[in-house]
Coordinates of C-alpha atoms and ligand atoms in Angstrom, one line a residue:
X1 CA 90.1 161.3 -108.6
X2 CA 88.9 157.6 -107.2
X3 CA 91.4 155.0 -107.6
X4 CA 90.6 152.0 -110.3
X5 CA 91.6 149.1 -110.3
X6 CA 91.4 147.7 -113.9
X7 CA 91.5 143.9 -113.8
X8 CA 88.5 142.5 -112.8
X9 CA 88.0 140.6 -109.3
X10 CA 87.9 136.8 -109.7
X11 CA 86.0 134.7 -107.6
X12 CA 86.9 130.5 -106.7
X13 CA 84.9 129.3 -109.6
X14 CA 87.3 131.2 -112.4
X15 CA 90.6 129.2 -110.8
X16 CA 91.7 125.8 -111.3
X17 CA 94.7 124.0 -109.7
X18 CA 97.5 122.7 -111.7
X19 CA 98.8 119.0 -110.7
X20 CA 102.5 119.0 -109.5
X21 CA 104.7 116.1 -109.1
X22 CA 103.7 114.0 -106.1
X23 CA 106.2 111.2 -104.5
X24 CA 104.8 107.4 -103.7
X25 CA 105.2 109.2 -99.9
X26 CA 102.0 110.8 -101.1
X27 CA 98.9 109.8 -100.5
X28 CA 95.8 111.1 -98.2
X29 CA 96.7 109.0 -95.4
X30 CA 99.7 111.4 -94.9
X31 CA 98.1 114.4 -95.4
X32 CA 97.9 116.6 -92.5
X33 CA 95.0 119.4 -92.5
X34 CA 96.2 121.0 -89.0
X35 CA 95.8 124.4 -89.4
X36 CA 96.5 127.8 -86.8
X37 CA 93.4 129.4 -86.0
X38 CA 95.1 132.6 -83.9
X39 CA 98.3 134.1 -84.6
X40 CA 102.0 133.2 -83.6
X41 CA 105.2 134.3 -83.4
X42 CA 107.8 132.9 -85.5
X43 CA 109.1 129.2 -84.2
X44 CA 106.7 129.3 -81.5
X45 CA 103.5 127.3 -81.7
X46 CA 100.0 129.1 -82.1
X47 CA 98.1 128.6 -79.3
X48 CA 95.0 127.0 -80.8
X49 CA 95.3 124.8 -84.4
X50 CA 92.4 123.6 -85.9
X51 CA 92.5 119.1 -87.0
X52 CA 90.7 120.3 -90.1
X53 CA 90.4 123.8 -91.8
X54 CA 86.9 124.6 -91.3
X55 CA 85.1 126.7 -89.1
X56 CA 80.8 127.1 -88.6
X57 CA 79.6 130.4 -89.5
X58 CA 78.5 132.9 -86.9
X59 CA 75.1 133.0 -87.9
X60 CA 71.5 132.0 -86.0
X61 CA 70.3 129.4 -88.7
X62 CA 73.8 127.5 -88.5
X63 CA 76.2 127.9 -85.2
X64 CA 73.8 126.3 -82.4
X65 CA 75.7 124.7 -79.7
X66 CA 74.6 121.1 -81.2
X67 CA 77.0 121.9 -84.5
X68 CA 78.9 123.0 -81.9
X69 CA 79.6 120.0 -80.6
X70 CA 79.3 117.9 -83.6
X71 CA 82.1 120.1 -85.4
X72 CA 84.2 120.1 -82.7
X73 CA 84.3 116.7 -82.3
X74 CA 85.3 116.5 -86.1
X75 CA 88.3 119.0 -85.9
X76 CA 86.5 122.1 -86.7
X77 CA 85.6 125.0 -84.4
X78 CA 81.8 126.7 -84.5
X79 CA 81.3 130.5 -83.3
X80 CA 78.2 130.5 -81.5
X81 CA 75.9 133.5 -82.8
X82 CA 76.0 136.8 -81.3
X83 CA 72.6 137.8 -82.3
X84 CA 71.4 137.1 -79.8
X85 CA 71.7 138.2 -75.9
X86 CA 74.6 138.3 -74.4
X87 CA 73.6 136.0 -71.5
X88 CA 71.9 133.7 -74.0
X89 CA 75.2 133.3 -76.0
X90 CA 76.9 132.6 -73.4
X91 CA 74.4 130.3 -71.5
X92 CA 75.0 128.1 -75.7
X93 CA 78.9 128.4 -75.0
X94 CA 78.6 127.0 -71.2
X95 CA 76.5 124.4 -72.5
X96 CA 78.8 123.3 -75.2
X97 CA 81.6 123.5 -72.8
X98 CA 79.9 121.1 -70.4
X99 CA 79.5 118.7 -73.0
X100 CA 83.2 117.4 -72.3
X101 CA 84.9 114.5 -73.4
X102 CA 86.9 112.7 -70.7
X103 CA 86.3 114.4 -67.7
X104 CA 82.4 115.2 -66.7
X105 CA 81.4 117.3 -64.1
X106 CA 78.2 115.6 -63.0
X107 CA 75.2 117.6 -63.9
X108 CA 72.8 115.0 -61.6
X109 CA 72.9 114.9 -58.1
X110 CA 70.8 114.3 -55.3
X111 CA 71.2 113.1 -51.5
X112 CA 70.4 110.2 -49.9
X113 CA 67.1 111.2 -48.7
X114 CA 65.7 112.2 -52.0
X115 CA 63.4 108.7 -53.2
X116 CA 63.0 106.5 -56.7
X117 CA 60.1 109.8 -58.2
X118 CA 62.9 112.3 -57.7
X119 CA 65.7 109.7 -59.9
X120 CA 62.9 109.6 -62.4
X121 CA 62.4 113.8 -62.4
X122 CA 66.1 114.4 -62.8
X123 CA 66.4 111.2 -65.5
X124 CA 63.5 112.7 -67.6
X125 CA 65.0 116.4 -66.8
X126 CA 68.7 115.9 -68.1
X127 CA 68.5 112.6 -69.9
X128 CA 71.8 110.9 -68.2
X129 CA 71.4 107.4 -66.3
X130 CA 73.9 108.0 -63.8
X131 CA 73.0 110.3 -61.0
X132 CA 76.0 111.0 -58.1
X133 CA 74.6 110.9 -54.4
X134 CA 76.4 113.1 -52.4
X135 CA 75.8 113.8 -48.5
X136 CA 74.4 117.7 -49.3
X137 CA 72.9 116.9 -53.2
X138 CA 75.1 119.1 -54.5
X139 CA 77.6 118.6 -57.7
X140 CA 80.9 118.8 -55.5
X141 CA 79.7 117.4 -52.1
X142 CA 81.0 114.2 -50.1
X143 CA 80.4 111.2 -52.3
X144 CA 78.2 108.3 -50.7
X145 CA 76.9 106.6 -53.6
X146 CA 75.9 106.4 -57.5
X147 CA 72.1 105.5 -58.7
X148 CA 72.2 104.1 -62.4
X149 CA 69.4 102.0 -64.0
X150 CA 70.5 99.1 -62.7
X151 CA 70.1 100.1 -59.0
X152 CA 66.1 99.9 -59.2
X153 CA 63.7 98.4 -61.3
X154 CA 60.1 100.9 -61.3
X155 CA 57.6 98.5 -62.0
X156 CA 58.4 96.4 -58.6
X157 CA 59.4 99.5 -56.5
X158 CA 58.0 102.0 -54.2
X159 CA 58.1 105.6 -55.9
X160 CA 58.8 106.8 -52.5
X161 CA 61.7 104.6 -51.7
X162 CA 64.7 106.5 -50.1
X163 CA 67.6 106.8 -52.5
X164 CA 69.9 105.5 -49.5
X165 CA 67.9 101.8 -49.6
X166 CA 68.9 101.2 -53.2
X167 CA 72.3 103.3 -54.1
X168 CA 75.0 101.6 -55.4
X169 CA 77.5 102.8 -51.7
X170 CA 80.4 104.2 -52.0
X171 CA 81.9 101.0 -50.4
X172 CA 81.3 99.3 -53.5
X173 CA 82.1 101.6 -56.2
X174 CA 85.5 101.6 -57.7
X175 CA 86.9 105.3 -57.6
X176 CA 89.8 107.2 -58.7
X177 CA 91.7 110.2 -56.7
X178 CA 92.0 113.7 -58.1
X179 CA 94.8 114.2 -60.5
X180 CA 94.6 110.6 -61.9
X181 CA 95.2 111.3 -65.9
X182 CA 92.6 110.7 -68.6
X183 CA 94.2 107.1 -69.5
X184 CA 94.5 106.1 -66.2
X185 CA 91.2 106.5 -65.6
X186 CA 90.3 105.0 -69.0
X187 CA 92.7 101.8 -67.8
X188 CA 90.9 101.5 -64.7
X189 CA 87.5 101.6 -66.5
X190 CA 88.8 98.8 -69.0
X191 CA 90.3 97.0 -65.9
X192 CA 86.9 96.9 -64.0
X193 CA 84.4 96.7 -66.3
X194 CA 82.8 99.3 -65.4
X195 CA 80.8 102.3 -67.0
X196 CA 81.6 105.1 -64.7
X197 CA 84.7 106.3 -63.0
X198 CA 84.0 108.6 -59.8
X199 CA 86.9 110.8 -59.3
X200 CA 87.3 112.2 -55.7
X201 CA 88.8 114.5 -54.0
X202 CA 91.1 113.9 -50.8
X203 CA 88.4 114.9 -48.2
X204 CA 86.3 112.5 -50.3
X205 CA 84.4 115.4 -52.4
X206 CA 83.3 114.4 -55.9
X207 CA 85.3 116.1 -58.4
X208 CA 83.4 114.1 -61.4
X209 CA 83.8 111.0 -63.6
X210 CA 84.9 110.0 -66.0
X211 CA 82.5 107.6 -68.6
X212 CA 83.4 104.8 -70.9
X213 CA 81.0 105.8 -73.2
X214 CA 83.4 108.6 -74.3
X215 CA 86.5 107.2 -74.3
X216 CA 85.0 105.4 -76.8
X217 CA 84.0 108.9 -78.4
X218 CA 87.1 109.7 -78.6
X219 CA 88.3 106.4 -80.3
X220 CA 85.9 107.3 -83.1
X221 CA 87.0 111.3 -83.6
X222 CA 90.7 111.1 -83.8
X223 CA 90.5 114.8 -84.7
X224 CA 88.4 116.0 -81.2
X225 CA 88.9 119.6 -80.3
X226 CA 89.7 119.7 -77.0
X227 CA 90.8 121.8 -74.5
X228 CA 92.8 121.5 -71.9
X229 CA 90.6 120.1 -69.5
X230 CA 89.1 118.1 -72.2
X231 CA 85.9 120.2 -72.8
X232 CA 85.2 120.9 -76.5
X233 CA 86.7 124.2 -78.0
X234 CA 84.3 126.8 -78.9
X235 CA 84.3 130.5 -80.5
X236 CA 82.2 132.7 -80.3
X237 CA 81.0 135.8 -82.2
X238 CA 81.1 139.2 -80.8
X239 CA 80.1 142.8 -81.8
X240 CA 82.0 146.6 -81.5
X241 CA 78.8 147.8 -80.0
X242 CA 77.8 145.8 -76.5
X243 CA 81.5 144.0 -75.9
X244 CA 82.0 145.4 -72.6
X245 CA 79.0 143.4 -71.5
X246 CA 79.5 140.4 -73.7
X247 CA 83.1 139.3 -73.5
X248 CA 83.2 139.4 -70.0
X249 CA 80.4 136.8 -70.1
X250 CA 81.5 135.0 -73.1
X251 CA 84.9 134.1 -71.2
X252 CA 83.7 133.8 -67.9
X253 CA 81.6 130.7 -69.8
X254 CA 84.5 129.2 -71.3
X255 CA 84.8 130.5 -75.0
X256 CA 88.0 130.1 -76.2
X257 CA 88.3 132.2 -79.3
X258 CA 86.2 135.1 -79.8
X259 CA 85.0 137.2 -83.4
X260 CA 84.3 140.3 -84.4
X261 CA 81.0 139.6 -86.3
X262 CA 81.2 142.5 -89.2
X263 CA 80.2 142.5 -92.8
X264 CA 82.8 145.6 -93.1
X265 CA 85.6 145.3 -90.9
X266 CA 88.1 148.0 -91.7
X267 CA 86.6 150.4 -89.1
X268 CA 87.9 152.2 -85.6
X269 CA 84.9 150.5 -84.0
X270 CA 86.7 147.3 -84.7
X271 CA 90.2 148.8 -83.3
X272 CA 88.6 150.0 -80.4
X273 CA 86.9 146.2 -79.3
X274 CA 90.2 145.0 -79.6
X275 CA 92.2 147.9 -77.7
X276 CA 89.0 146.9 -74.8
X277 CA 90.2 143.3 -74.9
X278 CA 93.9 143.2 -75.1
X279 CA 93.7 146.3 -71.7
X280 CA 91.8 143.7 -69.9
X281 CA 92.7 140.7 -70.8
X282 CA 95.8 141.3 -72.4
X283 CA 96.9 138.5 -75.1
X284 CA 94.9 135.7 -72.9
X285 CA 91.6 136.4 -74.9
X286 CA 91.9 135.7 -78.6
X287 CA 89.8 137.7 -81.0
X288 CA 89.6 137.5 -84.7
X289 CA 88.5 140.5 -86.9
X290 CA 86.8 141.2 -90.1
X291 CA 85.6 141.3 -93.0
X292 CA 88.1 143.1 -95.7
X293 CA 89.1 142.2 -99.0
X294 CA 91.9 144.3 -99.6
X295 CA 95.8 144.7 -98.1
X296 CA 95.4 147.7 -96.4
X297 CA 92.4 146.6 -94.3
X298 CA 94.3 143.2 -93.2
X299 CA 97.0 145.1 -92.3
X300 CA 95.0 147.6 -90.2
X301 CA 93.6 144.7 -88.1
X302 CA 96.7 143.0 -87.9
X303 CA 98.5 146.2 -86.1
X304 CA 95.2 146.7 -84.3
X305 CA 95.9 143.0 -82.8
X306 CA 93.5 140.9 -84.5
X307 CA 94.3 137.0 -83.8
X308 CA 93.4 135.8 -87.1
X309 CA 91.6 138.5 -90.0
X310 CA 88.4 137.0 -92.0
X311 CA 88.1 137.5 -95.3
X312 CA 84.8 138.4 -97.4
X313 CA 82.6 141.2 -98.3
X314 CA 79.2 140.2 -100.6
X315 CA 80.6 136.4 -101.6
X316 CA 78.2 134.5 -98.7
X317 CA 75.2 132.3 -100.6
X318 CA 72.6 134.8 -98.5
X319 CA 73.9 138.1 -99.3
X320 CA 72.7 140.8 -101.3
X321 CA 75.1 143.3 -99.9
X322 CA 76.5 143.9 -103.3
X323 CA 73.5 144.3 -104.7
X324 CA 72.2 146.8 -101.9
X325 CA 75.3 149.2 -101.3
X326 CA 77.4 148.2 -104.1
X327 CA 80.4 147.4 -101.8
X328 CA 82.4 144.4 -101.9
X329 CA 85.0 142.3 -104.0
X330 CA 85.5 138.6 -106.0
X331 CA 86.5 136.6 -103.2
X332 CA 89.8 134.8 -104.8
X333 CA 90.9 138.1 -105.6
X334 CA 90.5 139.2 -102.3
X335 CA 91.7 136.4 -100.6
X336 CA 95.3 136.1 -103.1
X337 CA 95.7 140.3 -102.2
X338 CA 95.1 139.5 -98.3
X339 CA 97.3 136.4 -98.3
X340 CA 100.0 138.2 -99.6
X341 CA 100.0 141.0 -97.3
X342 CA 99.6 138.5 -94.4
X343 CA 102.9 137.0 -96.1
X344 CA 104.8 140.2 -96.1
X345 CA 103.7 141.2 -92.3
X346 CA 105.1 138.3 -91.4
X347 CA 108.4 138.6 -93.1
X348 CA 108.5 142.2 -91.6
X349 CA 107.6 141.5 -87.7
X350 CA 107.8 137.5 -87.4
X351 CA 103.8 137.4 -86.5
X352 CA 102.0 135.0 -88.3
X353 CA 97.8 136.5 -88.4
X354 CA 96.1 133.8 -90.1
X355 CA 93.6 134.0 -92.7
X356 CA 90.1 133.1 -92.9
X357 CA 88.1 132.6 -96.3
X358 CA 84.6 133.6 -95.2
X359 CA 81.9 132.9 -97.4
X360 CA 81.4 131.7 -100.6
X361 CA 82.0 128.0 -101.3
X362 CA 80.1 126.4 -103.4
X363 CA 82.0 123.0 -104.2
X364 CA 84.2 121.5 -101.4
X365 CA 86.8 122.1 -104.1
X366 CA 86.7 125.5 -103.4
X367 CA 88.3 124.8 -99.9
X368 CA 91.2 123.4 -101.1
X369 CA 91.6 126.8 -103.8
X370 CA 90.7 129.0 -101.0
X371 CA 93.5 127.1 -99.1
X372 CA 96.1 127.1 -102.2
X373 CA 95.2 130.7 -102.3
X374 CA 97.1 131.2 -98.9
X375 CA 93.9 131.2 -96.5
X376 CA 94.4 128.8 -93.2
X377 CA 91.0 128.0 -92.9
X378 CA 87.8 128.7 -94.5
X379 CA 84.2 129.6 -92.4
X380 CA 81.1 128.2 -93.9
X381 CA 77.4 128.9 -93.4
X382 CA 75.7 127.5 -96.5
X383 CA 77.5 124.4 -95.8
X384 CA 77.0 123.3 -91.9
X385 CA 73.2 124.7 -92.7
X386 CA 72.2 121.9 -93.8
X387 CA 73.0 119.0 -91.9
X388 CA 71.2 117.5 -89.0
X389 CA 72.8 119.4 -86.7
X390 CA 72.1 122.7 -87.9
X391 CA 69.4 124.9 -85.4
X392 CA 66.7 124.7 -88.0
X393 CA 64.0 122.5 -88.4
X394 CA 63.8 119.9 -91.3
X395 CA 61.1 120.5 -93.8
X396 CA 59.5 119.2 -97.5
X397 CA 59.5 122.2 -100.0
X398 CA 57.9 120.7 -103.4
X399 CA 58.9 116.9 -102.7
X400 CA 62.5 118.4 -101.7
X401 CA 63.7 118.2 -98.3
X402 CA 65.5 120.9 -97.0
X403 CA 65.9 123.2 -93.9
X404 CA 66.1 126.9 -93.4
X405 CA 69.3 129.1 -94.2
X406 CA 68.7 133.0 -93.4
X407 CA 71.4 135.9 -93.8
X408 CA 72.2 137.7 -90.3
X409 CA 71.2 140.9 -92.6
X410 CA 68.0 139.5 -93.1
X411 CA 64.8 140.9 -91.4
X412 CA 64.6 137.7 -89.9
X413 CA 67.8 137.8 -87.8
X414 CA 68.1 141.6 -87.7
X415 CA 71.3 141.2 -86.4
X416 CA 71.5 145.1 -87.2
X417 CA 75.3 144.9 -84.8
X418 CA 76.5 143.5 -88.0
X419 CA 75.9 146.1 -90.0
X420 CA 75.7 149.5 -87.6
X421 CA 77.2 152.2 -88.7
X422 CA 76.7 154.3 -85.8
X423 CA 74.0 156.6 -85.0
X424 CA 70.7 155.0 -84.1
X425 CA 69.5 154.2 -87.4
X426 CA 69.1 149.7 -86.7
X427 CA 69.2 148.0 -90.0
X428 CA 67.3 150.3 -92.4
X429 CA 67.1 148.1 -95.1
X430 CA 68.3 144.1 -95.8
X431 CA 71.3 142.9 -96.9
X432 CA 70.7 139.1 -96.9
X433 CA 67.9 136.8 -97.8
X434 CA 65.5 134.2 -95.9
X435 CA 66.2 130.6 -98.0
X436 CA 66.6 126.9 -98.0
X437 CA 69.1 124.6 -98.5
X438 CA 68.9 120.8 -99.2
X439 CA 69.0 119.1 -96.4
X440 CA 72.5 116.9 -96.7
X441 CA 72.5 114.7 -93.6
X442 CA 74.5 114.7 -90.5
X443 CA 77.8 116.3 -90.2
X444 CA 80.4 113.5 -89.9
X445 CA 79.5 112.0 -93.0
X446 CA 79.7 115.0 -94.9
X447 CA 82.8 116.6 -93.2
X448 CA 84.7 113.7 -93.4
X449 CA 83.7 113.4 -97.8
X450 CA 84.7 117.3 -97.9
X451 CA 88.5 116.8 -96.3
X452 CA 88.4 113.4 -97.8
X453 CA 88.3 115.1 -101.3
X454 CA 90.7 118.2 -100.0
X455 CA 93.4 115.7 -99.4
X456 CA 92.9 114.1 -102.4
X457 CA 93.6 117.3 -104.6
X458 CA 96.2 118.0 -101.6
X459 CA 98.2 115.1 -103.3
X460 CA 97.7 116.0 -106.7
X461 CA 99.6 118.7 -105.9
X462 CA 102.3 116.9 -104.0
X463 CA 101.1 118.7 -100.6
X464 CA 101.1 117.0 -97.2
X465 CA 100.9 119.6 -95.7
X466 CA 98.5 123.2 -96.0
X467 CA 101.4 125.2 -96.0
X468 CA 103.3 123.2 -98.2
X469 CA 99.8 123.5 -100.6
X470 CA 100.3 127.5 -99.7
X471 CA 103.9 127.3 -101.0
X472 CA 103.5 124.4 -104.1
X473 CA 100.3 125.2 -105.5
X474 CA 100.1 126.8 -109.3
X475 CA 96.9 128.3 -109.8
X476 CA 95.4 129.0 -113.4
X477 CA 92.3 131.1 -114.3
X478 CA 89.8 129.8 -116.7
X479 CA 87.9 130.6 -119.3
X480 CA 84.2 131.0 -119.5
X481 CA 83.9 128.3 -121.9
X482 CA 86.7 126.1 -119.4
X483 CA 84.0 126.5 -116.8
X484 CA 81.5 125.2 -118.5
X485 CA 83.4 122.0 -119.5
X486 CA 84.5 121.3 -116.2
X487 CA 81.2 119.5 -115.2
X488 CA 79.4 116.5 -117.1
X489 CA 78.7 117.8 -120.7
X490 CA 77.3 117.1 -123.7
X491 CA 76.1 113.6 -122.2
X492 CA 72.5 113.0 -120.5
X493 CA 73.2 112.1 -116.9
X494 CA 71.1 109.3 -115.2
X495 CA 71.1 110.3 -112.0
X496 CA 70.4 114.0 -110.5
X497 CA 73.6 115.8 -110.1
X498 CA 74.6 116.1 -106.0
X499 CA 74.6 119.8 -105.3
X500 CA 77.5 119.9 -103.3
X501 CA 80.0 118.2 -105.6
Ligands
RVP601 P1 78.0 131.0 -97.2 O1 78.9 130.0 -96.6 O2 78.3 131.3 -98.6 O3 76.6 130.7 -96.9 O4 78.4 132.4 -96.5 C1 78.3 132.6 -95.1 C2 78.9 134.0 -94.8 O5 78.0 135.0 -95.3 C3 78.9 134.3 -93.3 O6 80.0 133.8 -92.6 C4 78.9 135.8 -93.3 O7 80.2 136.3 -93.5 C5 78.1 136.1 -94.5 N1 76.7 136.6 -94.2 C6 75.9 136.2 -93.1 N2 74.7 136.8 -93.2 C7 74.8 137.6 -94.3 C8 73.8 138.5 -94.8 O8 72.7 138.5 -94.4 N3 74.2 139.2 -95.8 N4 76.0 137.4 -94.9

């Protein structure tokens, strides 16, 4: 006989949180978000935390490498789209992780001999004012001078003029030597009054600079994701059919945190990607897994080796999967059962496998329940899709503007790796929908209103911390009617209400 389970599955919407006392000590300006994206070993440290609990969905119309950039810069990690080539998704990752703060490997070069028409080519070409002139023209060769805007004006100049009439030379640039730290540099910058840094090797080789302009960045994003070379720190998804092809590329271009991209994820297939990884690159590669909804498929990931287990089957705003194959589960429900067993595990071995909420918020409150609930940090498509830096274009639907927002189940993505079930059978029929979303704005604004509001409810709760939330919170279900009464009623509003609220 099939197994019932009798109380029905709950989803964010049905829960409410419950003030607790909180101290004078708190207040948002003490409230940590720092979460652990992979897993950990009791009273060790995981080796990547996320500044804020949010990660970008692994989906074509949201994880770009521009949201890449933008999220990581505001304390959140994005997994590039694996729908996509392998060599494509990793050409998006090694752009992304070029994009460094601090330390810049310079991506214009030319030599001496080149003239003022080929400064103008490369400026047009990659955008950047500052173009290093090495002996050879190459990235890493013998430094003999800088070009910047200031080194030539066009409309007096020949277009043929040798590069070595008008450089900046290296006699009169201020440099810095190899191993000089990010604040030293940023001293000697500050010191100078300069714009650029040129930091050289011994034998006088260009290693790369460093730029005031991001130092300043960095001022401004307290909460940067960086690596430890300073680049910005990127996932990106992965699939149980092609990985021996794509991980190797995907690392070799700098991701640091891969995922198994799966709307079902209690499955061998999944087992076996991870077995691939952890022979060949042992625990060096971390690889989250997913999606389940229940204890028994977290704790078949966890054994497997999954770094962190994601959460959610038929809860994302674009998916019809429950209303195709009839498969999936209320995602508090879920989420409450999984945490629990992630709870337990750890009790039993000392590994800590954090949880990600995958789908399904609607109101940025339901980040903070989805965090009460025991997740560490929740992924998000709806939401990154539609600001600025989303990959999709802007457009006016009936006076509305709003941008694209398609399902990787959708025939527009056909991201049939998602869904395989072996055999050669690609995506018979849709599980997710082709939509769009109101356009919201850019990312930093809207991130830092989201966490501004988590923190808030954080110290309702007398949280400062998200484990503490995890430990603290008391969670009530609603009624029907409750829900109803828990937005403006029985008044007539003036103004339209937001639809993110
Ligand atoms: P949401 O944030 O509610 O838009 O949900 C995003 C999630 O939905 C993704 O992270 C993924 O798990 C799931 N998804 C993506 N495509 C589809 C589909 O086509 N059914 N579902």
């Amino acid at each position: 006989m099939a197994t019932y389970i009798n109380e029905p599955s709950h989803t964010f919407n049905e829960y409410l949180l419950i003030p607790g006392y909180s101290s004078c000590e708190c207040i948002p300006a003490n409230v940590s978000l720092k979460t652990p994206l992979v897993k950990f070993k009791k009273g060790e440290e995981p080796a990547i935390e996320l500044a804020i609990p949010m990660v970008s969905a692994i989906m074509q119309a949201v994880s770009g490498e521009r949201l890449a950039v933008e999220l990581a810069r505001n304390g959140g990690v994005s997994f590039i789209y694996g729908s996509q080539t392998p060599e494509d998704e990793a050409a998006m990752v090694a752009r992304v992780k070029a994009k460094k703060a601090g330390f810049v490997f310079s991506d214009s070069n030319l030599a001496p001999v080149n003239t003022l028409a080929d400064i103008l080519a490369l400026k047009a070409k990659t955008g950047h004012s500052t173009v290093a002139i090495t002996e050879d023209g190459t990235p890493n060769g013998k430094l003999v001078g800088i070009v910047s805007s200031r080194d030539y004006r066009v409309s007096r100049m020949d277009r043929s003029e040798k590069i070595a009439d008008f450089m900046t030379p290296l006699e009169k640039l201020v440099t810095a030597r190899f191993g000089i730290t990010l604040s030293e540099a940023n001293d000697i910058i500050w010191d100078n009054k300069i714009n650029s840094l040129p930091v050289l090797y011994e034998d006088g080789r260009l290693y790369g600079f460093v730029f005031r302009k991001d130092y300043d960045s960095h001022r401004e994003n307290p909460d940067e994701m960086l690596d430890a070379e300073k680049r910005f720190v990127v996932g990106a998804g992965i699939n149980s059919r092609d990985y021996e092809q794509r991980v190797p590329l995907l690392v070799n271009a700098g991701a640091d945190v891969l995922c198994i991209d799966s709307s079902e994820g209690f499955s061998e297939w999944q087992k076996m990607t991870i077995q691939w990884i952890r022979e060949k690159y042992g625990d060096s590669v971390k690889v989250g897994a997913g999606n389940v909804v229940d204890r028994e498929g977290f704790l078949f990931l966890a054994e497997a080796g999954a770094d962190f287990v994601k959460v959610g089957i038929g809860g994302g705003s674009i998916c019809i999967t429950r209303e195709t194959k009839g498969i999936g589960r209320g995602q508090a429900t879920s989420l409450i059962e999984v945490c629990q067993a992630r709870d337990e595990y750890y009790e039993r071995t000392g590994v800590y496998v954090p949880v990600c909420s995958d789908g399904g918020i609607v109101y940025d409150h339901h980040i903070t329940l989805a965090l009460a609930m025991g997740a560490d940090f929740v992924m998000l498509g709806r939401y990154f899709a539609r600001f600025d830096e989303s990959p999709t274009q802007k457009r006016t639907v009936g006076g509305t503007v709003v941008k694209e927002y398609w399902g990787e189940g959708s025939n527009r993505a056909r991201n049939w790796a998602r869904y395989d079930l072996g055999g050669d059978k690609k995506l018979q029929f849709e599980e997710g929908v082709d939509s769009y979303v109101p356009y919201a704005g850019p990312l930093k604004e809207n991130v830092a209103k989201t966490c501004s509001k988590v923190r808030a409810t954080m110290c309702n709760c007398g949280a400062l911390t998200i484990a503490e939330l995890q430990k603290k919170a008391k969670l009530t279900l609603v009624s029907a009617t409750s829900i109803v009464e828990g937005g403006a009623h029985d008044v007539i509003r003036k103004e339209k209400e937001s639809d993110n609220g």
